[in-house]
Tab-separated table of C-alpha atoms and ligand atoms in Angstrom:
chain	number	residue	atom	x	y	z
A	23	MET	CA	89.587	55.031	67.803
A	24	ASN	CA	89.817	57.669	70.344
A	25	VAL	CA	93.399	57.351	70.334
A	26	TYR	CA	93.383	57.578	66.637
A	27	ASP	CA	90.764	60.456	66.843
A	28	GLY	CA	92.930	62.256	69.485
A	29	GLN	CA	95.914	62.307	67.075
A	30	ARG	CA	94.141	63.108	63.814
A	31	ILE	CA	92.189	66.699	65.936
A	32	ALA	CA	96.047	67.410	67.482
A	33	THR	CA	97.476	67.350	63.740
A	34	MET	CA	94.153	69.154	62.637
A	35	LEU	CA	94.661	71.853	65.233
A	36	GLU	CA	98.772	72.318	64.863
A	37	ALA	CA	97.771	73.208	60.670
A	38	HIS	CA	95.748	76.060	62.366
A	39	ASN	CA	98.870	77.498	64.476
A	40	MET	CA	97.941	76.017	67.593
A	41	ILE	CA	100.572	73.769	69.636
A	42	GLN	CA	99.390	71.086	72.746
A	43	THR	CA	99.799	72.065	75.922
A	44	ASP	CA	99.538	69.770	79.006
A	45	ASP	CA	99.199	72.496	81.272
A	46	LEU	CA	95.364	72.996	81.684
A	47	SER	CA	95.503	76.587	82.886
A	48	GLU	CA	97.836	77.728	80.198
A	49	ALA	CA	95.421	76.619	77.102
A	50	ASP	CA	93.574	78.040	74.897
A	51	LEU	CA	91.192	75.594	73.728
A	52	ILE	CA	90.341	72.424	75.727
A	53	ILE	CA	88.413	69.562	74.718
A	54	LEU	CA	87.991	65.938	75.925
A	55	ASN	CA	87.777	63.436	73.747
A	56	THR	CA	84.679	60.994	75.009
A	57	CYS	CA	83.486	57.789	75.612
A	58	ALA	CA	80.063	56.883	76.243
A	59	VAL	CA	80.229	52.909	76.424
A	60	ARG	CA	80.093	52.674	79.642
A	61	GLU	CA	77.823	55.240	82.386
A	62	LYS	CA	81.246	55.451	84.601
A	63	ALA	CA	82.997	56.950	81.547
A	64	THR	CA	80.192	59.644	80.910
A	65	ASN	CA	80.078	60.603	84.528
A	66	LYS	CA	84.024	60.956	84.502
A	67	VAL	CA	83.820	63.385	81.621
A	68	TYR	CA	80.849	65.605	83.324
A	69	SER	CA	82.954	65.819	86.763
A	70	ALA	CA	86.132	66.498	84.664
A	71	LEU	CA	84.086	69.638	82.533
A	72	GLY	CA	83.373	70.931	85.993
A	73	ARG	CA	86.936	70.768	86.899
A	74	ILE	CA	87.991	72.301	83.676
A	75	ARG	CA	85.590	74.764	84.141
A	76	LYS	CA	87.146	76.110	87.205
A	77	ALA	CA	90.938	76.034	86.078
A	78	LYS	CA	91.028	76.982	82.925
A	79	LYS	CA	91.790	80.760	81.933
A	80	PRO	CA	88.660	82.891	81.429
A	81	THR	CA	88.611	83.235	77.503
A	82	ALA	CA	89.666	79.490	77.173
A	83	LEU	CA	86.853	77.536	75.103
A	84	PHE	CA	86.326	73.933	76.265
A	85	GLY	CA	83.772	71.715	75.462
A	86	ILE	CA	83.544	67.772	74.132
A	87	VAL	CA	84.089	65.651	71.106
A	88	GLY	CA	83.151	62.057	70.833
A	89	CYS	CA	80.373	59.845	71.679
A	90	VAL	CA	79.123	61.486	74.864
A	91	ALA	CA	78.888	64.215	73.076
A	92	ARG	CA	76.545	62.506	70.526
A	93	GLU	CA	74.847	60.576	73.580
A	94	SER	CA	74.291	64.062	75.378
A	95	GLY	CA	73.538	66.475	72.388
A	96	SER	CA	72.009	69.873	73.139
A	97	ASP	CA	71.482	68.148	76.855
A	98	ALA	CA	75.323	68.739	77.656
A	99	PHE	CA	74.810	72.658	77.097
A	100	LYS	CA	71.404	72.293	79.431
A	101	ARG	CA	73.919	70.751	82.152
A	102	ILE	CA	77.257	73.257	81.269
A	103	PRO	CA	75.895	76.386	79.720
A	104	GLU	CA	79.369	77.899	79.512
A	105	LEU	CA	80.736	74.978	76.888
A	106	ASN	CA	81.355	76.004	73.376
A	107	PHE	CA	81.456	72.988	71.199
A	108	VAL	CA	79.703	69.565	71.590
A	109	LEU	CA	80.875	67.296	68.810
A	110	GLY	CA	79.797	63.976	67.442
A	111	PRO	CA	82.742	61.537	66.273
A	112	GLN	CA	81.901	61.885	62.889
A	113	SER	CA	81.309	65.959	63.249
A	114	TYR	CA	85.287	66.962	65.399
A	115	HIS	CA	86.628	68.253	61.824
A	116	LYS	CA	84.626	71.551	62.428
A	117	LEU	CA	86.281	72.592	65.430
A	118	PRO	CA	88.726	75.198	63.426
A	119	GLU	CA	84.948	77.004	62.619
A	120	LEU	CA	85.234	78.140	66.131
A	121	ILE	CA	88.835	79.613	65.943
A	122	LYS	CA	87.508	81.405	63.351
A	123	ASP	CA	84.278	82.523	65.150
A	124	PRO	CA	85.135	82.145	69.235
A	125	ALA	CA	81.931	83.456	70.098
A	126	SER	CA	79.704	80.688	68.628
A	127	LYS	CA	78.308	77.613	70.059
A	128	LEU	CA	78.938	74.490	67.908
A	129	LEU	CA	76.495	72.049	68.465
A	130	ASN	CA	76.603	68.607	65.261
A	131	ILE	CA	76.152	65.313	66.187
A	132	ASP	CA	75.118	64.466	62.339
A	133	LEU	CA	76.345	60.433	61.938
A	134	THR	CA	75.394	60.586	57.994
A	135	GLY	CA	79.086	60.196	56.381
A	136	LEU	CA	82.480	60.035	56.571
A	137	GLU	CA	83.187	64.003	54.956
A	138	LYS	CA	85.736	63.899	58.017
A	139	PHE	CA	88.189	61.644	56.484
A	140	ASP	CA	88.345	64.292	53.400
A	141	GLU	CA	88.475	67.524	55.505
A	142	LEU	CA	91.214	66.492	57.916
A	143	PRO	CA	94.900	67.423	56.939
A	144	THR	CA	97.171	64.549	56.164
A	145	MET	CA	99.550	63.654	58.973
A	146	GLN	CA	102.921	65.110	57.960
A	147	GLN	CA	104.813	62.858	60.787
A	148	THR	CA	103.380	59.199	62.047
A	149	PRO	CA	104.463	57.067	64.686
A	150	LEU	CA	105.272	53.947	65.197
A	151	VAL	CA	102.193	52.593	64.814
A	152	ALA	CA	99.882	54.113	62.800
A	153	TYR	CA	96.142	53.801	63.470
A	154	ILE	CA	94.023	53.471	60.013
A	155	PRO	CA	90.006	52.879	60.008
A	156	VAL	CA	88.911	51.271	57.489
A	157	GLN	CA	85.102	51.551	58.587
A	158	GLU	CA	83.111	53.307	61.564
A	159	GLY	CA	79.640	52.509	63.437
A	160	CYS	CA	78.531	49.166	63.712
A	161	ASN	CA	75.198	47.491	62.036
A	162	HIS	CA	75.330	44.264	64.603
A	163	CYS	CA	72.856	45.536	67.559
A	164	CYS	CA	73.864	43.709	70.652
A	165	THR	CA	71.400	44.748	72.992
A	166	TYR	CA	74.342	46.025	75.634
A	167	CYS	CA	76.102	48.301	73.112
A	168	ILE	CA	75.355	52.183	72.690
A	169	VAL	CA	77.893	52.465	69.883
A	170	PRO	CA	75.123	51.886	67.026
A	171	TYR	CA	73.423	54.772	68.400
A	172	THR	CA	77.024	57.144	69.125
A	173	ARG	CA	78.572	56.066	66.193
A	174	GLY	CA	76.223	55.214	63.587
A	175	ARG	CA	75.493	52.674	61.060
A	176	GLU	CA	78.679	51.083	59.318
A	177	LEU	CA	79.904	53.112	56.509
A	178	SER	CA	83.121	51.624	54.963
A	179	ARG	CA	85.703	53.839	53.641
A	180	PRO	CA	87.128	53.379	50.141
A	181	PHE	CA	89.353	51.364	49.444
A	182	ASP	CA	91.976	53.542	47.852
A	183	ASP	CA	91.977	55.986	50.488
A	184	ILE	CA	92.548	53.179	53.205
A	185	ILE	CA	95.679	52.450	51.005
A	186	LYS	CA	96.673	56.286	50.155
A	187	ASP	CA	96.704	56.836	54.336
A	188	THR	CA	98.670	53.509	54.414
A	189	ILE	CA	101.392	54.681	52.129
A	190	ASN	CA	102.042	57.924	53.880
A	191	ALA	CA	101.307	56.579	57.294
A	192	ALA	CA	104.816	54.452	56.286
A	193	ASN	CA	106.758	57.177	54.541
A	194	THR	CA	106.525	59.088	57.582
A	195	GLY	CA	107.638	57.375	60.314
A	196	ALA	CA	105.160	53.727	60.530
A	197	ILE	CA	106.245	50.552	60.973
A	198	GLU	CA	102.868	48.673	62.091
A	199	ILE	CA	99.839	49.665	61.156
A	200	CYS	CA	96.644	49.032	63.523
A	201	PHE	CA	93.461	48.762	60.683
A	202	LEU	CA	90.659	50.161	63.133
A	203	GLY	CA	86.908	49.947	63.281
A	204	GLN	CA	84.096	48.991	65.955
A	205	ASN	CA	83.320	45.992	63.447
A	206	VAL	CA	86.737	45.949	61.578
A	207	ASN	CA	86.476	42.429	59.737
A	208	GLY	CA	82.459	43.700	58.309
A	209	TYR	CA	84.668	46.374	56.089
A	210	LYS	CA	82.913	46.239	52.660
A	211	TYR	CA	83.519	48.465	49.942
A	212	THR	CA	82.168	48.620	46.427
A	213	ASP	CA	83.983	50.533	44.188
A	214	PRO	CA	81.921	52.488	41.238
A	215	ALA	CA	83.439	49.760	39.310
A	216	GLY	CA	81.343	47.400	40.901
A	217	LYS	CA	84.325	45.732	42.727
A	218	ILE	CA	83.954	44.471	46.324
A	219	PHE	CA	87.329	44.816	48.641
A	220	LYS	CA	86.928	43.216	51.675
A	221	LEU	CA	89.249	43.559	54.991
A	222	SER	CA	91.643	40.339	53.561
A	223	ASP	CA	92.497	43.153	50.361
A	224	VAL	CA	93.195	45.963	52.414
A	225	ILE	CA	95.917	43.209	54.821
A	226	ARG	CA	97.059	41.858	51.193
A	227	GLU	CA	98.093	45.223	49.515
A	228	THR	CA	99.305	46.553	52.917
A	229	ALA	CA	101.629	44.208	52.986
A	230	LYS	CA	103.104	44.859	50.113
A	231	ILE	CA	104.504	48.345	51.682
A	232	ASP	CA	108.225	47.645	52.268
A	233	ASN	CA	108.036	50.017	55.354
A	234	VAL	CA	105.807	48.447	57.059
A	235	LYS	CA	106.242	45.859	58.979
A	236	ARG	CA	103.026	44.383	61.122
A	237	ILE	CA	100.009	44.239	60.604
A	238	ARG	CA	96.796	44.118	63.279
A	239	PHE	CA	93.393	44.733	63.404
A	240	THR	CA	90.589	45.347	65.621
A	241	SER	CA	87.908	44.833	66.749
A	242	SER	CA	86.587	41.721	64.978
A	243	TYR	CA	83.206	40.062	64.873
A	244	PRO	CA	83.396	36.261	65.305
A	245	THR	CA	80.986	35.520	62.792
A	246	GLU	CA	82.142	37.853	60.189
A	247	MET	CA	85.760	36.229	60.651
A	248	THR	CA	85.427	34.888	57.042
A	249	ASP	CA	88.157	31.997	55.712
A	250	ASP	CA	89.111	34.766	52.735
A	251	LEU	CA	90.573	36.583	56.151
A	252	ILE	CA	91.373	33.688	58.291
A	253	ASP	CA	93.456	32.957	55.228
A	254	MET	CA	96.042	36.036	55.818
A	255	PHE	CA	97.144	34.731	58.635
A	256	ALA	CA	98.560	31.828	56.971
A	257	THR	CA	99.833	33.916	53.682
A	258	GLU	CA	100.895	37.704	54.815
A	259	SER	CA	103.794	36.590	57.317
A	260	LYS	CA	103.206	40.427	58.710
A	261	LEU	CA	99.910	39.941	60.034
A	262	LEU	CA	101.212	39.646	63.738
A	263	PRO	CA	100.015	36.249	65.166
A	264	PHE	CA	97.081	38.047	67.659
A	265	LEU	CA	93.700	38.600	67.092
A	266	ASN	CA	90.997	40.328	69.585
A	267	MET	CA	87.674	38.384	68.590
A	268	PRO	CA	85.768	39.127	71.457
A	269	ILE	CA	83.137	36.461	72.787
A	270	GLN	CA	81.228	38.634	76.064
A	271	SER	CA	79.588	35.582	77.404
A	272	GLY	CA	80.495	31.789	77.514
A	273	SER	CA	76.584	31.203	78.113
A	274	GLU	CA	74.623	30.358	74.852
A	275	ARG	CA	71.407	31.428	76.328
A	276	ILE	CA	72.835	35.446	77.634
A	277	LEU	CA	74.317	35.635	74.104
A	278	LYS	CA	70.904	34.957	72.390
A	279	LEU	CA	69.808	37.803	75.380
A	280	MET	CA	73.008	40.266	74.183
A	281	HIS	CA	71.865	39.482	70.522
A	282	ARG	CA	75.375	38.481	69.842
A	283	PRO	CA	76.303	35.157	68.281
A	284	ASP	CA	75.068	31.975	69.866
A	285	ASN	CA	76.592	29.222	68.590
A	286	LEU	CA	79.979	28.395	70.387
A	287	LYS	CA	80.794	25.126	68.065
A	288	MET	CA	80.842	27.315	65.228
A	289	TYR	CA	83.169	29.877	67.380
A	290	PHE	CA	85.033	27.294	68.293
A	291	ASN	CA	85.378	26.020	65.018
A	292	ILE	CA	87.037	29.615	63.990
A	293	VAL	CA	89.191	29.663	66.563
A	294	ASP	CA	90.201	25.745	65.158
A	295	LYS	CA	90.533	27.467	61.528
A	296	LEU	CA	92.760	30.408	62.843
A	297	LYS	CA	94.966	27.725	64.711
A	298	GLN	CA	95.590	25.885	61.312
A	299	ALA	CA	96.508	29.090	59.750
A	300	ARG	CA	98.997	30.615	62.191
A	301	PRO	CA	100.073	27.736	65.144
A	302	ASP	CA	101.412	30.124	66.930
A	303	ILE	CA	98.318	32.571	67.281
A	304	GLN	CA	96.589	33.874	70.334
A	305	ILE	CA	93.323	35.298	71.094
A	306	SER	CA	91.662	38.448	73.256
A	307	SER	CA	88.434	38.845	73.966
A	308	ASP	CA	86.096	41.162	76.031
A	309	PHE	CA	83.948	39.965	78.453
A	310	ILE	CA	80.543	40.917	80.362
A	311	VAL	CA	79.613	40.160	83.884
A	312	GLY	CA	76.349	40.484	85.267
A	313	PHE	CA	74.206	40.997	81.921
A	314	PRO	CA	70.965	40.894	83.055
A	315	ASP	CA	68.920	37.355	84.114
A	316	GLU	CA	72.898	36.090	84.285
A	317	THR	CA	73.053	33.537	86.826
A	318	GLU	CA	76.049	31.620	88.813
A	319	GLU	CA	75.988	28.625	86.178
A	320	ASP	CA	75.705	31.474	83.230
A	321	PHE	CA	78.636	33.157	84.292
A	322	GLN	CA	80.639	29.824	84.911
A	323	CYS	CA	80.184	29.263	81.226
A	324	THR	CA	82.185	32.173	80.623
A	325	VAL	CA	84.864	31.450	83.247
A	326	ASP	CA	85.197	28.128	81.442
A	327	ILE	CA	85.473	29.488	77.894
A	328	ALA	CA	88.296	31.710	78.986
A	329	LYS	CA	89.857	28.717	80.628
A	330	LYS	CA	88.817	26.857	77.521
A	331	ILE	CA	90.027	29.380	74.629
A	332	LYS	CA	93.111	30.378	77.025
A	333	TYR	CA	92.437	34.108	76.155
A	334	ILE	CA	95.281	36.602	76.531
A	335	ASN	CA	95.623	40.089	76.614
A	336	SER	CA	91.501	40.567	77.269
A	337	TYR	CA	89.041	43.190	79.207
A	338	SER	CA	86.181	42.717	81.526
A	339	PHE	CA	83.255	44.469	82.584
A	340	LYS	CA	80.927	44.613	84.762
A	341	TYR	CA	77.622	45.112	82.542
A	342	SER	CA	76.490	49.031	82.544
A	343	PRO	CA	72.967	49.918	81.338
A	344	ARG	CA	73.211	52.192	78.812
A	345	PRO	CA	70.401	54.908	77.028
A	346	HIS	CA	69.476	53.810	73.976
A	347	THR	CA	69.856	49.831	74.640
A	348	ALA	CA	67.246	47.368	75.116
A	349	ALA	CA	69.000	45.272	77.913
A	350	ALA	CA	68.437	48.986	79.815
A	351	ILE	CA	65.363	47.663	80.420
A	352	MET	CA	65.413	43.976	80.651
A	353	PRO	CA	64.077	42.252	83.800
A	354	ASN	CA	66.126	40.915	86.196
A	355	GLN	CA	69.099	43.296	86.417
A	356	ILE	CA	71.989	41.781	88.466
A	357	SER	CA	73.056	44.090	91.372
A	358	GLU	CA	76.044	45.511	92.247
A	359	GLN	CA	77.988	43.650	94.378
A	360	ILE	CA	77.116	40.371	92.634
A	361	LYS	CA	78.753	41.994	89.288
A	362	SER	CA	81.736	42.794	91.112
A	363	VAL	CA	82.391	39.320	92.834
A	364	ARG	CA	81.908	37.827	89.196
A	365	LEU	CA	84.198	40.594	87.564
A	366	GLN	CA	87.091	39.620	90.545
A	367	LEU	CA	86.784	35.739	89.548
A	368	LEU	CA	86.672	35.988	85.778
A	369	ASP	CA	89.436	38.456	86.490
A	370	SER	CA	91.425	35.452	88.709
A	371	GLN	CA	91.398	33.263	85.589
A	372	LEU	CA	92.184	35.885	83.018
A	373	ASN	CA	95.148	36.442	85.021
A	374	ILE	CA	95.990	32.686	85.344
A	375	ASN	CA	95.939	32.520	81.697
A	376	GLN	CA	98.105	35.799	81.220
A	377	ARG	CA	100.980	34.250	83.664
A	378	GLU	CA	100.984	31.115	81.549
A	379	PHE	CA	101.319	32.692	78.437
A	380	ASN	CA	103.664	35.133	79.626
A	381	LEU	CA	106.390	32.380	81.516
A	382	SER	CA	105.947	30.124	78.250
A	383	CYS	CA	107.655	32.950	76.423
A	384	ILE	CA	110.858	32.799	78.482
A	385	GLY	CA	113.571	31.723	76.251
A	386	LYS	CA	112.018	32.766	73.170
A	387	GLU	CA	113.424	35.007	70.587
A	388	MET	CA	110.135	37.828	69.726
A	389	LEU	CA	110.684	40.804	67.156
A	390	CYS	CA	109.385	43.824	69.355
A	391	LEU	CA	108.230	47.409	68.345
A	392	PHE	CA	109.632	50.337	70.370
A	393	GLU	CA	107.515	51.970	72.937
A	394	GLY	CA	108.624	54.530	74.151
A	395	PRO	CA	110.980	54.828	77.879
A	396	ASP	CA	109.510	53.652	81.335
A	397	LYS	CA	108.805	56.149	83.949
A	398	THR	CA	111.939	55.908	85.709
A	399	GLY	CA	114.179	56.583	82.741
A	400	THR	CA	116.298	53.827	83.244
A	401	LYS	CA	114.227	51.000	81.060
A	402	LEU	CA	113.167	51.070	77.271
A	403	VAL	CA	109.583	49.487	76.537
A	404	TYR	CA	108.978	47.462	73.901
A	405	ARG	CA	105.505	45.607	72.583
A	406	THR	CA	105.606	41.755	71.583
A	407	PRO	CA	103.708	40.550	68.554
A	408	TYR	CA	101.011	39.610	71.206
A	409	MET	CA	101.018	43.217	72.448
A	410	GLN	CA	102.850	41.987	76.089
A	411	GLN	CA	105.022	45.032	77.275
A	412	CYS	CA	108.648	43.717	77.177
A	413	ILE	CA	111.229	45.868	79.402
A	414	ILE	CA	114.771	45.834	78.409
A	415	ASP	CA	117.712	48.113	80.153
A	416	LYS	CA	118.489	51.390	78.409
A	417	LYS	CA	122.356	50.590	78.681
A	418	HIS	CA	121.631	49.393	75.332
A	419	ASP	CA	120.446	52.096	73.499
A	420	ASP	CA	122.909	52.942	71.559
A	421	ASN	CA	122.670	49.934	68.999
A	422	ILE	CA	118.676	49.284	69.393
A	423	THR	CA	116.759	49.544	66.426
A	424	SER	CA	112.841	50.459	66.480
A	425	LEU	CA	111.980	47.223	65.630
A	426	GLN	CA	114.402	44.774	67.661
A	427	MET	CA	115.020	41.194	68.125
A	428	ILE	CA	114.587	40.509	71.809
A	429	LYS	CA	115.494	37.586	73.909
A	430	ILE	CA	113.030	36.583	76.831
A	431	THR	CA	114.760	36.319	79.656
A	432	GLU	CA	112.091	37.129	82.712
A	433	ALA	CA	108.265	36.683	82.614
A	434	ASN	CA	105.609	37.889	85.237
A	435	LYS	CA	101.741	38.091	85.539
A	436	SER	CA	101.735	41.936	83.863
A	437	CYS	CA	105.181	42.102	81.886
A	438	LEU	CA	107.940	40.397	80.266
A	439	LYS	CA	111.809	41.400	80.628
A	440	GLY	CA	114.208	40.590	77.967
A	441	GLU	CA	118.011	41.096	76.671
A	442	PRO	CA	118.622	42.626	72.499
A	443	ILE	CA	119.851	40.531	70.778
A	444	LYS	CA	122.306	42.148	67.848
B	20	5AD	N1	78.276	47.099	79.723
B	20	5AD	C1	79.722	46.814	79.890
B	20	5AD	N2	80.266	46.614	78.765
B	20	5AD	C2	79.721	47.385	77.497
B	20	5AD	N3	80.837	46.957	76.469
B	20	5AD	C3	80.061	47.518	75.398
B	20	5AD	N4	78.910	48.048	75.829
B	20	5AD	C4	78.698	47.870	77.598
B	20	5AD	C5	77.721	48.176	78.418
B	20	5AD	N5	76.872	48.061	78.273
B	20	5AD	C6	81.811	46.083	76.572
B	20	5AD	C7	82.452	45.303	75.596
B	20	5AD	C8	83.088	45.738	74.215
B	20	5AD	C9	83.908	46.477	74.943
B	20	5AD	C10	84.158	47.291	74.255
B	20	5AD	O1	82.969	47.106	76.144
B	20	5AD	O2	82.831	44.065	75.993
B	20	5AD	O3	83.599	44.754	73.506
B	21	SF4	FE1	78.260	47.014	69.733
B	21	SF4	FE2	80.662	45.682	69.100
B	21	SF4	FE3	77.722	44.940	69.078
B	21	SF4	FE4	78.774	46.273	67.384
B	21	SF4	S1	79.543	44.506	67.566
B	21	SF4	S2	76.862	46.680	68.565
B	21	SF4	S3	80.694	47.638	68.622
B	21	SF4	S4	79.744	45.426	70.993
């Protein structure tokens, strides 16, 4: 979501005759697009703001947008009085007001609507992967999560607007469409005639667009993985065989404390249905270790589920107490030391899964999407349908395409190597 927001901010400012620079000391406007999901991310924002304050031109305007702006509100100005703007995730389209009146201080952390989508200029050029939000906010109050506070309650965008954005993305360079939402499969829009549109309708319509070759969506809430959406994996071949469906913990007791779906039988049943719909599907998860009151036994259940489902491409985090959340004031908070040990143990299992899956790809042919040159400039990086990095030698770059069939020849834990197939 933040990558998407960053692209939209850049496009908006280009329409106001600004150009991007990597040189902080040269910039006239410096924007930190921020994440508040864990405390470390928030702390990083404030130390970065301190650095920026010293390194920037005296006349340069600077400030924060996104979830830390929403979390801090006017306190941000108290912490750093020189800040010029503090704009929440639904208000960054107000930035041009500052260009008109540089002496003003902008503060807006409202979450009342999706007007930003109407006010932002249309993208004239889209990268090969287009991020398209279908909804923002979340109605699931997981007890550890600050997102319902920072991004607000769920708001689904009108179906026609999403399709219009998707067609525009496909006409201006996109090959892959990634639909976004904090609770993407909770997407539900009722049009003025009373017709209901769900994520499966969005996918079905998108698959009809010729230039679109790959479709994916993130992030899914397990119990909102309804049959109509699961069916899409069987009927729409453009939908990639890869799904991010976080479980967070393998212990039903902890899931209950997290206020997450806690019936693991139901979760396994959804996984089975997905596999029936698309036998080659792979699933990724997010995990939190060291949630309050998590015992060794609870934690072991998390390692066991990672092993059982064989999740790939997963993310794991130490629990971080956040303001405005119920878990932050729960008893039996776990020490940093125990969290670190558990994170390491879980990561070892996730690495085993990843390595095994990557090795199983050797000899397979996969249709991969171009991402860019590697750091050395001698190789080209592609993404497989499972979002693995796949590297090929640059010597081939005369006759290869953005979407390229590649035969996998080597694999390790972190990436694949391959040869393009003509
Ligand atoms: N502490 C640690 N991880 C968190 N996440 C969300 N809130 C917290 C928190 N307080 C993780 C979840 C979520 C991902 C985006 O971030 O795993 O799926
Ligand atoms: Fe946060 Fe995701 Fe839970 Fe919503 S479903 S509260 S975004 S963790």
